[in-house]
Each structure stands twice: as structure tokens, then as C-alpha cells.
Amino acid sequence: MAAFLIVACLLFAWSVTAERLARWSVTAPLAFALAGAFLNSGEAPWVQENLSQHGFQRGVEVVLALLLFLDACESTEYHRLKTTAGEWRLLGIALPLTIAVATLMGAALFPDTGWWLLLVTALVVMPIDLAPISTLLADERVPLRVRAALNVEGGLNDGLISPLFVFAVAHVTAAGNSGVGALVWRVVRESATAVLVGALLGAGAAWLVRRALAAQWATPESLRLATLAVPFLVFTAAVLAHGNGFVAAFVSGVCYAPAARALGHANLSLVHHVGQVLAFAVWFVLGGLTIDQFADGIGLAELGYALLALTVVRFLPVMLSLTATVLTVPERAAVGWFGSRGVTSIVFATLAAGQLPPEEADFVVTAMCATVLLSVLLHGLSVRPIALAFARRATGSRAVSRGTKGPSGA
């Protein structure tokens, strides 16, 4: 109960100081991670965390499932705006390249580490999550094309990576006892089951809520509870059917999105707020994990891996994939830089830690903690300066345009 009390107090403290802290570029992920680090430090930490506990793992899985559902609903809305031609290049070109380069970089920095473990680590640290830069998505100084591209990529990349992550972890844990064919069949079977469950339940729920609204059995306000129930229902059903719960939650969000739009933007507000609160708890856990992992310091190789994963390994594939699109060079650079990491990486690392041998689990969790913590600091602090730079650039462009037109109109 102590953990719930502490998180509730932190939530209240954050809610009454959020605007003031935002002026200092202190984001919610940073605040909760720092609180988790402080309260879990020392010989007698206030909150004990155990990644191997089944209940803890299920808890963080549900958080990711809820966020995947929400991301899928919102990402389809951004894609409907058709603001950029680069969204699918980020997923089809940049994403595979970043995974491959991160794996190769890991081999160079950790030559004694197996390839499959390096792949698992790359799949943990490379999916982007927009929580550390959430204020960017509402900042109108940043071009809509940039925000849309990031939103679509952030909403879809973790759902696409999930099956490969399951396959890579299964290959490491199998230790040669199962052939590649058997592992591939397992992943295909789980993914197919998940797609079927997610599509049926997501589309079915969408049809039911729209019928209920049309028949005046419910109001848009009451149907917010129905929307909140969908990801929990779908995730649980998929797991019971031996499918991938993350893929099912994501697919259900895609199928449910038209109903969410029909019910109005406020329909997703409850899901967003619940997901935000649960994500705050995950950030709190990250702070405690970081203290545990870096109690004896961090090696240069681990720090270098995290820094490269956030910069070169992300930036170059994105710039390459967005070449010859409608995005300008500064816009492409912004998309490349704002590849922040967050809840997805924390959840994937938690799942890997529960299945891998202790030494391999420690390697993955250390890489995740270093990468996500650096991301929270670097990306969170850079949102305002880059937004201001875009605003100055837009102002300068308008001034040049007026100056060009002035003489001809005189």
C-alpha cells in the first residue's frame, strides 16, 4: 500500500505544479523518475521493486496495452489528415534500419555478447515513445507535418516491433532446444490469433457503441467507460487465447478508431487520463530501476551505446528515409531528433527481465535505463528551444515574403 500512497501523493503534487515545472522544462516523466530514484535509494528504500514478480509484469503489460490502443486510435486520426508523405517511410525504412544498426553497434561495443541478445536489446531501446516530449504534440509552433509524422510513428512502431521482440526473446531463452521454424510458427500463431481477436472485438465494440448511441441507450459521456474497457477486454481475451496481447490491443484500436471519431474527441479523454496516470507509475519504477542498476556506476560502453542509440542510430536512418518527401530539411531533422524513448522500452525490458537468465536480463535492463533516462533529459529539455527555432523561422519566412511582395505592390 505504501507504493500506492506515494504515487498518489506524487500525482497530486505534479497536478498542482505542472505548469510551473513546465516553464523549467521539467516534464512529468522526469519528475516521476527522479522521485522514484530518490525514494528507492539508500539501504532501506521506501518501495521495493521486483521485476520478476508475475503481478508486476502483468501490470506493466496492461499499461502498454492501454497506450497501444490509444496510440492506434489517435494515429489513424493523424493519418487521415494526410499531412505528410513520410509517415510510412519511417515505419517501413527507418525502423528496420535503426534496429539493424543498433544491433551492429552493440556487437562493436560488446563483442562478447550474443547476436540474439543484442537484437533483443535493440528492440527494447529503439521504439520511440512520445511521453517525454508530449508538450511538442500540442505546440503549434512546431509544423503539423512534424507532429503528425512523430505521432503516427510513435503510435505504430511498438505494435509492429512486438512480434519480433517475442521471437528474439524466445530464441534467447530456447538456448537451442527449439528450432527457428518452431519459434517462427509460435510468433506467427500468436500474432494471427491477436489480429483475429483484436479485429473482432475492436470492430464489434465499435458497432455496439455506435448502435447504442443511435438508439439513445447511452450518451457520449457514458460511452467513455465503454471505450476504456475495450483495451483491457481485448488484451485479456488475447492472452487467454494464447495470442499476443499487445498486437491485439493495437489492432483493436485501429478498428475502434472510427467509432471514437464518431463519438467525438472527448470520447478518448478518459482513456488518455487513465493511461497517463498508469504511465506515471511506470516512470516512477524507472527511477528505482536506475538506482539499482547504476549503484556501482555505469560503464563507458553502456553510456556510449545509449547516447548513440538516441542520436546517430536514430538520426541517419530517419534522414535517409525522409529524403525526397514534402518535409523540409529542418523538419526532417526535427523528426530525426525527437525519437524519444519511454514506456514501451521500460515494459519490453521488464518482460525480457522476467524471461532471460539473470546476466542477460541485467544487460538489457542496464541498456534500457541508460537510454530512457538520457532521452528524458535530452529530449525533454530540447522541446522548447526547437519550438522557438521553428517559430523564428516561420516569422522570418513571412517577413521575407512580405518584403518580396512589397515593391511590386507599391
mmCIF file of C-alpha atoms in Angstrom:
data_model
loop_
_atom_site.group_PDB
_atom_site.id
_atom_site.type_symbol
_atom_site.label_atom_id
_atom_site.label_comp_id
_atom_site.label_asym_id
_atom_site.label_seq_id
_atom_site.Cartn_x
_atom_site.Cartn_y
_atom_site.Cartn_z
ATOM 1 C CA MET A 1 0.000 0.000 0.000
ATOM 2 C CA ALA A 2 2.932 2.334 0.579
ATOM 3 C CA ALA A 3 3.670 2.411 -3.149
ATOM 4 C CA PHE A 4 0.101 3.436 -3.991
ATOM 5 C CA LEU A 5 0.156 6.164 -1.338
ATOM 6 C CA ILE A 6 3.443 7.556 -2.614
ATOM 7 C CA VAL A 7 2.352 7.570 -6.269
ATOM 8 C CA ALA A 8 -0.959 9.224 -5.314
ATOM 9 C CA CYS A 9 0.872 11.957 -3.408
ATOM 10 C CA LEU A 10 3.250 12.476 -6.311
ATOM 11 C CA LEU A 11 0.334 12.657 -8.729
ATOM 12 C CA PHE A 12 -1.348 15.348 -6.650
ATOM 13 C CA ALA A 13 1.904 17.296 -6.274
ATOM 14 C CA TRP A 14 2.518 17.133 -10.018
ATOM 15 C CA SER A 15 -1.007 18.253 -10.919
ATOM 16 C CA VAL A 16 -0.764 21.423 -8.826
ATOM 17 C CA THR A 17 2.724 22.376 -10.074
ATOM 18 C CA ALA A 18 2.722 21.089 -13.683
ATOM 19 C CA GLU A 19 2.616 24.491 -15.396
ATOM 20 C CA ARG A 20 5.346 25.950 -13.219
ATOM 21 C CA LEU A 21 7.607 22.929 -13.736
ATOM 22 C CA ALA A 22 6.958 23.029 -17.492
ATOM 23 C CA ARG A 23 8.496 26.504 -17.613
ATOM 24 C CA TRP A 24 11.693 24.923 -16.320
ATOM 25 C CA SER A 25 11.414 22.065 -18.881
ATOM 26 C CA VAL A 26 10.692 19.565 -16.103
ATOM 27 C CA THR A 27 8.389 17.007 -17.719
ATOM 28 C CA ALA A 28 6.199 14.501 -15.895
ATOM 29 C CA PRO A 29 8.444 11.530 -16.856
ATOM 30 C CA LEU A 30 11.478 13.358 -15.465
ATOM 31 C CA ALA A 31 9.675 14.361 -12.256
ATOM 32 C CA PHE A 32 8.358 10.860 -11.537
ATOM 33 C CA ALA A 33 11.646 9.178 -12.470
ATOM 34 C CA LEU A 34 13.545 11.476 -10.113
ATOM 35 C CA ALA A 35 11.014 10.778 -7.368
ATOM 36 C CA GLY A 36 11.374 7.040 -7.930
ATOM 37 C CA ALA A 37 15.150 7.314 -7.796
ATOM 38 C CA PHE A 38 15.064 9.330 -4.571
ATOM 39 C CA LEU A 39 12.539 7.112 -2.769
ATOM 40 C CA ASN A 40 14.279 3.893 -3.804
ATOM 41 C CA SER A 41 17.784 4.961 -2.826
ATOM 42 C CA GLY A 42 19.583 4.025 0.354
ATOM 43 C CA GLU A 43 19.783 0.810 2.340
ATOM 44 C CA ALA A 44 16.086 0.894 3.291
ATOM 45 C CA PRO A 45 14.141 2.055 0.187
ATOM 46 C CA TRP A 46 10.551 3.136 0.646
ATOM 47 C CA VAL A 47 9.312 0.998 -2.243
ATOM 48 C CA GLN A 48 10.629 -2.453 -3.114
ATOM 49 C CA GLU A 49 10.595 -3.323 -6.839
ATOM 50 C CA ASN A 50 10.928 -6.838 -8.218
ATOM 51 C CA LEU A 51 10.856 -7.200 -11.996
ATOM 52 C CA SER A 52 10.483 -10.968 -11.746
ATOM 53 C CA GLN A 53 7.138 -10.839 -9.917
ATOM 54 C CA HIS A 54 4.316 -12.095 -12.127
ATOM 55 C CA GLY A 55 1.847 -9.494 -10.880
ATOM 56 C CA PHE A 56 4.271 -6.653 -11.552
ATOM 57 C CA GLN A 57 4.912 -7.879 -15.095
ATOM 58 C CA ARG A 58 1.202 -8.202 -15.835
ATOM 59 C CA GLY A 59 0.667 -4.700 -14.517
ATOM 60 C CA VAL A 60 3.167 -3.071 -16.865
ATOM 61 C CA GLU A 61 1.844 -5.195 -19.751
ATOM 62 C CA VAL A 62 -1.646 -3.769 -19.203
ATOM 63 C CA VAL A 63 -0.234 -0.231 -19.194
ATOM 64 C CA LEU A 64 1.411 -0.768 -22.578
ATOM 65 C CA ALA A 65 -1.739 -2.419 -23.976
ATOM 66 C CA LEU A 66 -3.807 0.610 -22.972
ATOM 67 C CA LEU A 67 -1.297 3.022 -24.518
ATOM 68 C CA LEU A 68 -1.117 0.956 -27.721
ATOM 69 C CA PHE A 69 -4.894 1.095 -28.057
ATOM 70 C CA LEU A 70 -4.872 4.852 -27.519
ATOM 71 C CA ASP A 71 -1.964 5.400 -29.917
ATOM 72 C CA ALA A 72 -3.685 3.356 -32.626
ATOM 73 C CA CYS A 73 -6.875 5.406 -32.280
ATOM 74 C CA GLU A 74 -5.031 8.724 -32.391
ATOM 75 C CA SER A 75 -2.537 7.732 -35.093
ATOM 76 C CA THR A 76 -5.295 6.866 -37.533
ATOM 77 C CA GLU A 77 -6.701 10.352 -36.940
ATOM 78 C CA TYR A 78 -3.367 11.970 -37.835
ATOM 79 C CA HIS A 79 -3.011 9.806 -40.924
ATOM 80 C CA ARG A 80 -6.494 10.897 -42.038
ATOM 81 C CA LEU A 81 -5.197 14.481 -42.143
ATOM 82 C CA LYS A 82 -2.668 13.427 -44.830
ATOM 83 C CA THR A 83 -0.170 15.992 -43.606
ATOM 84 C CA THR A 84 2.986 14.214 -44.767
ATOM 85 C CA ALA A 85 4.150 11.541 -47.176
ATOM 86 C CA GLY A 86 6.907 10.366 -44.837
ATOM 87 C CA GLU A 87 4.957 8.515 -42.148
ATOM 88 C CA TRP A 88 5.146 5.075 -43.679
ATOM 89 C CA ARG A 89 8.777 5.527 -44.706
ATOM 90 C CA LEU A 90 9.587 5.946 -41.012
ATOM 91 C CA LEU A 91 7.998 2.570 -40.307
ATOM 92 C CA GLY A 92 8.995 0.697 -43.467
ATOM 93 C CA ILE A 93 12.536 2.015 -43.972
ATOM 94 C CA ALA A 94 13.840 3.890 -40.927
ATOM 95 C CA LEU A 95 12.571 1.455 -38.288
ATOM 96 C CA PRO A 96 14.221 -1.698 -39.721
ATOM 97 C CA LEU A 97 17.411 0.256 -40.355
ATOM 98 C CA THR A 98 17.591 1.543 -36.781
ATOM 99 C CA ILE A 99 17.122 -1.979 -35.387
ATOM 100 C CA ALA A 100 19.827 -3.378 -37.670
ATOM 101 C CA VAL A 101 22.301 -0.549 -36.951
ATOM 102 C CA ALA A 102 21.655 -0.734 -33.202
ATOM 103 C CA THR A 103 22.388 -4.472 -33.268
ATOM 104 C CA LEU A 104 25.627 -3.940 -35.185
ATOM 105 C CA MET A 105 26.609 -1.096 -32.859
ATOM 106 C CA GLY A 106 26.006 -3.393 -29.880
ATOM 107 C CA ALA A 107 28.286 -6.022 -31.438
ATOM 108 C CA ALA A 108 31.046 -3.423 -31.792
ATOM 109 C CA LEU A 109 30.704 -2.164 -28.211
ATOM 110 C CA PHE A 110 30.028 -5.558 -26.570
ATOM 111 C CA PRO A 111 31.927 -8.095 -28.702
ATOM 112 C CA ASP A 112 31.389 -10.976 -26.246
ATOM 113 C CA THR A 113 27.591 -10.658 -26.332
ATOM 114 C CA GLY A 114 25.484 -12.975 -28.467
ATOM 115 C CA TRP A 115 23.730 -11.653 -31.564
ATOM 116 C CA TRP A 116 20.248 -12.618 -30.418
ATOM 117 C CA LEU A 117 20.683 -10.832 -27.099
ATOM 118 C CA LEU A 118 21.943 -7.775 -28.958
ATOM 119 C CA LEU A 119 18.820 -7.925 -31.135
ATOM 120 C CA VAL A 120 16.607 -8.131 -28.038
ATOM 121 C CA THR A 121 18.391 -5.084 -26.606
ATOM 122 C CA ALA A 122 17.970 -3.139 -29.855
ATOM 123 C CA LEU A 123 14.259 -3.977 -29.915
ATOM 124 C CA VAL A 124 13.973 -2.718 -26.331
ATOM 125 C CA VAL A 125 15.769 0.610 -26.737
ATOM 126 C CA MET A 126 14.827 1.690 -30.274
ATOM 127 C CA PRO A 127 10.975 2.001 -30.290
ATOM 128 C CA ILE A 128 10.045 5.622 -29.790
ATOM 129 C CA ASP A 129 7.561 6.836 -27.190
ATOM 130 C CA LEU A 130 6.382 10.437 -27.156
ATOM 131 C CA ALA A 131 5.736 10.786 -23.412
ATOM 132 C CA PRO A 132 8.997 12.722 -22.732
ATOM 133 C CA ILE A 133 8.008 15.225 -25.452
ATOM 134 C CA SER A 134 4.222 15.196 -25.032
ATOM 135 C CA THR A 135 4.077 19.007 -24.982
ATOM 136 C CA LEU A 136 5.529 19.037 -28.500
ATOM 137 C CA LEU A 137 2.387 17.452 -29.979
ATOM 138 C CA ALA A 138 0.239 20.370 -28.816
ATOM 139 C CA ASP A 139 2.758 23.099 -29.648
ATOM 140 C CA GLU A 140 1.515 24.878 -32.776
ATOM 141 C CA ARG A 141 4.892 26.499 -33.304
ATOM 142 C CA VAL A 142 6.121 23.088 -34.489
ATOM 143 C CA PRO A 143 4.891 22.288 -38.027
ATOM 144 C CA LEU A 144 1.904 19.950 -38.093
ATOM 145 C CA ARG A 145 3.742 17.686 -40.534
ATOM 146 C CA VAL A 146 6.441 17.037 -37.938
ATOM 147 C CA ARG A 147 3.939 16.352 -35.162
ATOM 148 C CA ALA A 148 1.845 14.087 -37.384
ATOM 149 C CA ALA A 149 4.833 12.040 -38.540
ATOM 150 C CA LEU A 150 6.038 11.539 -34.963
ATOM 151 C CA ASN A 151 2.554 10.696 -33.727
ATOM 152 C CA VAL A 152 1.971 8.062 -36.387
ATOM 153 C CA GLU A 153 5.420 6.543 -35.901
ATOM 154 C CA GLY A 154 5.130 6.570 -32.114
ATOM 155 C CA GLY A 155 1.682 5.031 -32.257
ATOM 156 C CA LEU A 156 2.544 2.220 -34.644
ATOM 157 C CA ASN A 157 6.190 1.253 -34.175
ATOM 158 C CA ASP A 158 5.785 -0.612 -30.872
ATOM 159 C CA GLY A 159 2.898 -2.678 -32.234
ATOM 160 C CA LEU A 160 4.992 -3.649 -35.252
ATOM 161 C CA ILE A 161 8.061 -4.496 -33.165
ATOM 162 C CA SER A 162 6.199 -6.593 -30.598
ATOM 163 C CA PRO A 163 6.094 -9.875 -32.605
ATOM 164 C CA LEU A 164 9.798 -9.629 -33.458
ATOM 165 C CA PHE A 165 10.581 -8.904 -29.802
ATOM 166 C CA VAL A 166 8.685 -12.048 -28.735
ATOM 167 C CA PHE A 167 10.579 -14.084 -31.343
ATOM 168 C CA ALA A 168 14.012 -12.754 -30.307
ATOM 169 C CA VAL A 169 13.397 -13.326 -26.577
ATOM 170 C CA ALA A 170 12.088 -16.824 -27.301
ATOM 171 C CA HIS A 171 15.229 -17.597 -29.304
ATOM 172 C CA VAL A 172 17.486 -16.496 -26.428
ATOM 173 C CA THR A 173 15.542 -18.450 -23.801
ATOM 174 C CA ALA A 174 15.229 -21.542 -26.002
ATOM 175 C CA ALA A 175 19.043 -21.910 -25.941
ATOM 176 C CA GLY A 176 18.987 -24.224 -28.937
ATOM 177 C CA ASN A 177 16.231 -26.504 -27.618
ATOM 178 C CA SER A 178 13.747 -25.290 -30.229
ATOM 179 C CA GLY A 179 14.406 -24.800 -33.905
ATOM 180 C CA VAL A 180 13.940 -21.476 -35.654
ATOM 181 C CA GLY A 181 10.997 -22.905 -37.536
ATOM 182 C CA ALA A 182 9.164 -23.721 -34.312
ATOM 183 C CA LEU A 183 9.804 -20.239 -32.948
ATOM 184 C CA VAL A 184 8.640 -18.593 -36.165
ATOM 185 C CA TRP A 185 5.477 -20.708 -36.108
ATOM 186 C CA ARG A 186 4.844 -19.697 -32.499
ATOM 187 C CA VAL A 187 5.165 -16.000 -33.283
ATOM 188 C CA VAL A 188 3.008 -16.302 -36.409
ATOM 189 C CA ARG A 189 0.356 -18.239 -34.491
ATOM 190 C CA GLU A 190 0.308 -15.750 -31.610
ATOM 191 C CA SER A 191 0.219 -12.765 -33.957
ATOM 192 C CA ALA A 192 -2.552 -14.249 -36.121
ATOM 193 C CA THR A 193 -4.588 -15.020 -33.022
ATOM 194 C CA ALA A 194 -4.021 -11.495 -31.765
ATOM 195 C CA VAL A 195 -5.072 -9.911 -35.056
ATOM 196 C CA LEU A 196 -8.226 -12.019 -35.128
ATOM 197 C CA VAL A 197 -9.148 -11.254 -31.505
ATOM 198 C CA GLY A 198 -8.311 -7.566 -31.808
ATOM 199 C CA ALA A 199 -10.205 -7.118 -35.077
ATOM 200 C CA LEU A 200 -13.310 -8.989 -33.944
ATOM 201 C CA LEU A 201 -13.557 -7.378 -30.516
ATOM 202 C CA GLY A 202 -12.487 -3.918 -31.684
ATOM 203 C CA ALA A 203 -14.897 -3.834 -34.623
ATOM 204 C CA GLY A 204 -17.630 -5.464 -32.542
ATOM 205 C CA ALA A 205 -17.241 -2.926 -29.760
ATOM 206 C CA ALA A 206 -17.264 -0.084 -32.296
ATOM 207 C CA TRP A 207 -20.511 -1.353 -33.834
ATOM 208 C CA LEU A 208 -22.165 -1.797 -30.438
ATOM 209 C CA VAL A 209 -21.316 1.664 -29.106
ATOM 210 C CA ARG A 210 -22.491 3.354 -32.293
ATOM 211 C CA ARG A 211 -25.750 1.386 -32.199
ATOM 212 C CA ALA A 212 -26.199 2.240 -28.526
ATOM 213 C CA LEU A 213 -25.706 5.922 -29.274
ATOM 214 C CA ALA A 214 -28.083 5.860 -32.251
ATOM 215 C CA ALA A 215 -30.762 4.091 -30.204
ATOM 216 C CA GLN A 216 -30.219 6.556 -27.343
ATOM 217 C CA TRP A 217 -29.377 3.735 -24.943
ATOM 218 C CA ALA A 218 -26.290 5.684 -23.921
ATOM 219 C CA THR A 219 -24.741 9.130 -24.149
ATOM 220 C CA PRO A 220 -21.277 10.025 -25.473
ATOM 221 C CA GLU A 221 -20.238 10.717 -21.883
ATOM 222 C CA SER A 222 -21.261 7.278 -20.590
ATOM 223 C CA LEU A 223 -19.689 5.564 -23.589
ATOM 224 C CA ARG A 224 -16.285 6.829 -22.474
ATOM 225 C CA LEU A 225 -16.346 3.975 -19.953
ATOM 226 C CA ALA A 226 -17.048 1.511 -22.755
ATOM 227 C CA THR A 227 -14.069 2.869 -24.666
ATOM 228 C CA LEU A 228 -11.855 2.500 -21.597
ATOM 229 C CA ALA A 229 -12.968 -1.121 -21.162
ATOM 230 C CA VAL A 230 -12.071 -2.152 -24.729
ATOM 231 C CA PRO A 231 -8.242 -2.393 -24.426
ATOM 232 C CA PHE A 232 -8.447 -4.269 -21.108
ATOM 233 C CA LEU A 233 -11.024 -6.664 -22.528
ATOM 234 C CA VAL A 234 -9.092 -7.250 -25.748
ATOM 235 C CA PHE A 235 -5.725 -7.719 -24.046
ATOM 236 C CA THR A 236 -7.132 -10.242 -21.565
ATOM 237 C CA ALA A 237 -9.021 -12.151 -24.262
ATOM 238 C CA ALA A 238 -5.935 -12.355 -26.478
ATOM 239 C CA VAL A 239 -3.716 -13.631 -23.639
ATOM 240 C CA LEU A 240 -6.312 -16.269 -22.690
ATOM 241 C CA ALA A 241 -6.426 -17.320 -26.347
ATOM 242 C CA HIS A 242 -2.593 -17.648 -26.332
ATOM 243 C CA GLY A 243 -2.165 -14.626 -28.595
ATOM 244 C CA ASN A 244 -0.003 -11.512 -28.404
ATOM 245 C CA GLY A 245 -1.938 -9.097 -26.211
ATOM 246 C CA PHE A 246 -0.021 -6.049 -27.451
ATOM 247 C CA VAL A 247 -0.789 -6.740 -31.110
ATOM 248 C CA ALA A 248 -4.434 -7.394 -30.217
ATOM 249 C CA ALA A 249 -4.721 -4.096 -28.315
ATOM 250 C CA PHE A 250 -3.151 -2.222 -31.212
ATOM 251 C CA VAL A 251 -5.412 -3.839 -33.840
ATOM 252 C CA SER A 252 -8.496 -3.205 -31.730
ATOM 253 C CA GLY A 253 -7.542 0.479 -31.547
ATOM 254 C CA VAL A 254 -7.326 0.689 -35.330
ATOM 255 C CA CYS A 255 -10.756 -0.962 -35.663
ATOM 256 C CA TYR A 256 -12.314 1.133 -32.905
ATOM 257 C CA ALA A 257 -10.969 4.478 -34.164
ATOM 258 C CA PRO A 258 -13.937 5.282 -36.488
ATOM 259 C CA ALA A 259 -16.345 4.871 -33.571
ATOM 260 C CA ALA A 260 -14.148 7.055 -31.361
ATOM 261 C CA ARG A 261 -14.226 9.788 -34.011
ATOM 262 C CA ALA A 262 -17.989 9.478 -34.369
ATOM 263 C CA LEU A 263 -18.432 9.834 -30.608
ATOM 264 C CA GLY A 264 -16.320 12.979 -30.536
ATOM 265 C CA HIS A 265 -12.802 13.837 -29.430
ATOM 266 C CA ALA A 266 -13.768 13.745 -25.738
ATOM 267 C CA ASN A 267 -14.527 10.028 -26.034
ATOM 268 C CA LEU A 268 -10.837 9.179 -25.727
ATOM 269 C CA SER A 269 -10.179 11.643 -22.917
ATOM 270 C CA LEU A 270 -10.837 9.131 -20.134
ATOM 271 C CA VAL A 271 -8.546 6.543 -21.774
ATOM 272 C CA HIS A 272 -5.895 9.220 -22.143
ATOM 273 C CA HIS A 273 -6.085 10.299 -18.496
ATOM 274 C CA VAL A 274 -6.074 6.731 -17.130
ATOM 275 C CA GLY A 275 -3.165 5.838 -19.400
ATOM 276 C CA GLN A 276 -1.299 8.927 -18.267
ATOM 277 C CA VAL A 277 -1.696 8.057 -14.590
ATOM 278 C CA LEU A 278 -0.585 4.459 -15.158
ATOM 279 C CA ALA A 279 2.372 5.664 -17.207
ATOM 280 C CA PHE A 280 3.413 7.943 -14.335
ATOM 281 C CA ALA A 281 3.687 4.836 -12.158
ATOM 282 C CA VAL A 282 5.915 3.194 -14.787
ATOM 283 C CA TRP A 283 8.178 6.260 -14.809
ATOM 284 C CA PHE A 284 8.383 6.019 -11.036
ATOM 285 C CA VAL A 285 9.515 2.405 -11.434
ATOM 286 C CA LEU A 286 12.192 3.532 -13.911
ATOM 287 C CA GLY A 287 13.708 5.793 -11.266
ATOM 288 C CA GLY A 288 14.045 2.897 -8.834
ATOM 289 C CA LEU A 289 15.485 0.619 -11.505
ATOM 290 C CA THR A 290 18.064 3.225 -12.452
ATOM 291 C CA ILE A 291 19.279 3.489 -8.857
ATOM 292 C CA ASP A 292 19.605 -0.298 -8.642
ATOM 293 C CA GLN A 293 21.353 -0.690 -11.978
ATOM 294 C CA PHE A 294 23.818 2.158 -11.540
ATOM 295 C CA ALA A 295 24.557 1.771 -7.839
ATOM 296 C CA ASP A 296 28.170 0.948 -8.744
ATOM 297 C CA GLY A 297 28.342 3.386 -11.658
ATOM 298 C CA ILE A 298 27.884 2.962 -15.391
ATOM 299 C CA GLY A 299 30.481 1.822 -17.881
ATOM 300 C CA LEU A 300 31.592 3.914 -20.831
ATOM 301 C CA ALA A 301 30.368 1.244 -23.252
ATOM 302 C CA GLU A 302 26.847 1.303 -21.798
ATOM 303 C CA LEU A 303 26.767 5.103 -21.795
ATOM 304 C CA GLY A 304 28.100 5.243 -25.354
ATOM 305 C CA TYR A 305 25.506 2.701 -26.505
ATOM 306 C CA ALA A 306 22.678 4.779 -25.046
ATOM 307 C CA LEU A 307 23.986 8.046 -26.493
ATOM 308 C CA LEU A 308 24.498 6.588 -29.977
ATOM 309 C CA ALA A 309 21.074 4.921 -29.905
ATOM 310 C CA LEU A 310 19.459 8.307 -29.278
ATOM 311 C CA THR A 311 21.482 10.206 -31.871
ATOM 312 C CA VAL A 312 23.304 8.677 -34.832
ATOM 313 C CA VAL A 313 21.467 5.342 -34.918
ATOM 314 C CA ARG A 314 18.116 7.156 -34.981
ATOM 315 C CA PHE A 315 19.010 10.303 -36.898
ATOM 316 C CA LEU A 316 20.719 8.960 -40.000
ATOM 317 C CA PRO A 317 18.092 6.317 -40.962
ATOM 318 C CA VAL A 318 15.301 8.874 -40.473
ATOM 319 C CA MET A 319 17.028 11.499 -42.625
ATOM 320 C CA LEU A 320 17.657 8.863 -45.296
ATOM 321 C CA SER A 321 14.090 7.549 -45.282
ATOM 322 C CA LEU A 322 12.539 11.021 -45.493
ATOM 323 C CA THR A 323 14.641 12.143 -48.455
ATOM 324 C CA ALA A 324 12.516 13.470 -51.343
ATOM 325 C CA THR A 325 9.410 13.920 -49.183
ATOM 326 C CA VAL A 326 7.452 17.133 -48.638
ATOM 327 C CA LEU A 327 9.268 17.712 -45.335
ATOM 328 C CA THR A 328 11.966 20.376 -45.383
ATOM 329 C CA VAL A 329 15.465 19.649 -44.076
ATOM 330 C CA PRO A 330 14.769 21.286 -40.665
ATOM 331 C CA GLU A 331 11.517 19.316 -40.395
ATOM 332 C CA ARG A 332 13.278 16.043 -41.224
ATOM 333 C CA ALA A 333 15.975 16.883 -38.682
ATOM 334 C CA ALA A 334 13.320 17.515 -36.029
ATOM 335 C CA VAL A 335 11.678 14.141 -36.711
ATOM 336 C CA GLY A 336 15.097 12.502 -36.529
ATOM 337 C CA TRP A 337 15.988 14.150 -33.248
ATOM 338 C CA PHE A 338 12.686 13.717 -31.428
ATOM 339 C CA GLY A 339 12.869 9.929 -31.260
ATOM 340 C CA SER A 340 12.291 9.914 -27.517
ATOM 341 C CA ARG A 341 12.142 6.637 -25.577
ATOM 342 C CA GLY A 342 9.798 5.786 -22.756
ATOM 343 C CA VAL A 343 7.137 3.385 -21.523
ATOM 344 C CA THR A 344 7.481 0.918 -24.416
ATOM 345 C CA SER A 345 11.175 0.385 -23.676
ATOM 346 C CA ILE A 346 10.522 0.053 -19.944
ATOM 347 C CA VAL A 347 7.784 -2.551 -20.484
ATOM 348 C CA PHE A 348 9.790 -4.554 -23.033
ATOM 349 C CA ALA A 349 12.808 -4.574 -20.705
ATOM 350 C CA THR A 350 10.597 -5.730 -17.825
ATOM 351 C CA LEU A 351 9.229 -8.582 -19.944
ATOM 352 C CA ALA A 352 12.720 -9.570 -21.065
ATOM 353 C CA ALA A 353 13.993 -9.499 -17.475
ATOM 354 C CA GLY A 354 11.252 -11.917 -16.449
ATOM 355 C CA GLN A 355 12.256 -14.471 -19.099
ATOM 356 C CA LEU A 356 16.001 -14.155 -19.644
ATOM 357 C CA PRO A 357 18.749 -15.584 -17.403
ATOM 358 C CA PRO A 358 19.957 -13.071 -14.760
ATOM 359 C CA GLU A 359 23.119 -11.948 -16.566
ATOM 360 C CA GLU A 360 21.368 -11.379 -19.886
ATOM 361 C CA ALA A 361 18.428 -9.677 -18.137
ATOM 362 C CA ASP A 362 20.805 -7.319 -16.343
ATOM 363 C CA PHE A 363 22.437 -6.380 -19.658
ATOM 364 C CA VAL A 364 19.096 -5.489 -21.263
ATOM 365 C CA VAL A 365 17.772 -3.554 -18.263
ATOM 366 C CA THR A 366 21.008 -1.564 -17.935
ATOM 367 C CA ALA A 367 20.879 -0.555 -21.607
ATOM 368 C CA MET A 368 17.228 0.423 -21.256
ATOM 369 C CA CYS A 369 17.727 2.510 -18.109
ATOM 370 C CA ALA A 370 20.642 4.429 -19.607
ATOM 371 C CA THR A 371 18.847 5.062 -22.907
ATOM 372 C CA VAL A 372 15.481 6.087 -21.489
ATOM 373 C CA LEU A 373 16.941 8.286 -18.754
ATOM 374 C CA LEU A 374 19.161 10.107 -21.262
ATOM 375 C CA SER A 375 16.162 10.509 -23.548
ATOM 376 C CA VAL A 376 14.046 12.045 -20.791
ATOM 377 C CA LEU A 377 16.794 14.574 -20.107
ATOM 378 C CA LEU A 378 17.901 15.415 -23.659
ATOM 379 C CA HIS A 379 14.553 15.338 -25.447
ATOM 380 C CA GLY A 380 12.573 16.903 -22.627
ATOM 381 C CA LEU A 381 14.947 19.857 -22.362
ATOM 382 C CA SER A 382 15.095 20.434 -26.132
ATOM 383 C CA VAL A 383 11.348 20.762 -26.857
ATOM 384 C CA ARG A 384 11.042 24.466 -26.066
ATOM 385 C CA PRO A 385 14.259 25.625 -27.817
ATOM 386 C CA ILE A 386 13.391 23.768 -31.022
ATOM 387 C CA ALA A 387 9.789 25.017 -30.953
ATOM 388 C CA LEU A 388 11.120 28.564 -30.602
ATOM 389 C CA ALA A 389 13.507 27.971 -33.509
ATOM 390 C CA PHE A 390 10.610 26.895 -35.732
ATOM 391 C CA ALA A 391 8.633 29.973 -34.640
ATOM 392 C CA ARG A 392 11.539 32.297 -35.509
ATOM 393 C CA ARG A 393 11.980 30.551 -38.846
ATOM 394 C CA ALA A 394 8.278 30.959 -39.659
ATOM 395 C CA THR A 395 8.393 34.629 -38.667
ATOM 396 C CA GLY A 396 11.473 35.185 -40.826
ATOM 397 C CA SER A 397 9.850 33.458 -43.795
ATOM 398 C CA ARG A 398 6.759 35.654 -43.504
ATOM 399 C CA ALA A 399 8.924 38.770 -43.253
ATOM 400 C CA VAL A 400 10.875 37.802 -46.371
ATOM 401 C CA SER A 401 7.624 37.072 -48.195
ATOM 402 C CA ARG A 402 6.196 40.497 -47.317
ATOM 403 C CA GLY A 403 9.456 42.176 -48.316
ATOM 404 C CA THR A 404 9.423 40.447 -51.672
ATOM 405 C CA LYS A 405 5.835 41.416 -52.419
ATOM 406 C CA GLY A 406 6.149 44.972 -51.131
ATOM 407 C CA PRO A 407 7.831 46.687 -54.115
ATOM 408 C CA SER A 408 5.606 45.030 -56.702
ATOM 409 C CA GLY A 409 2.511 46.133 -54.845
ATOM 410 C CA ALA A 410 3.728 49.724 -54.415
#
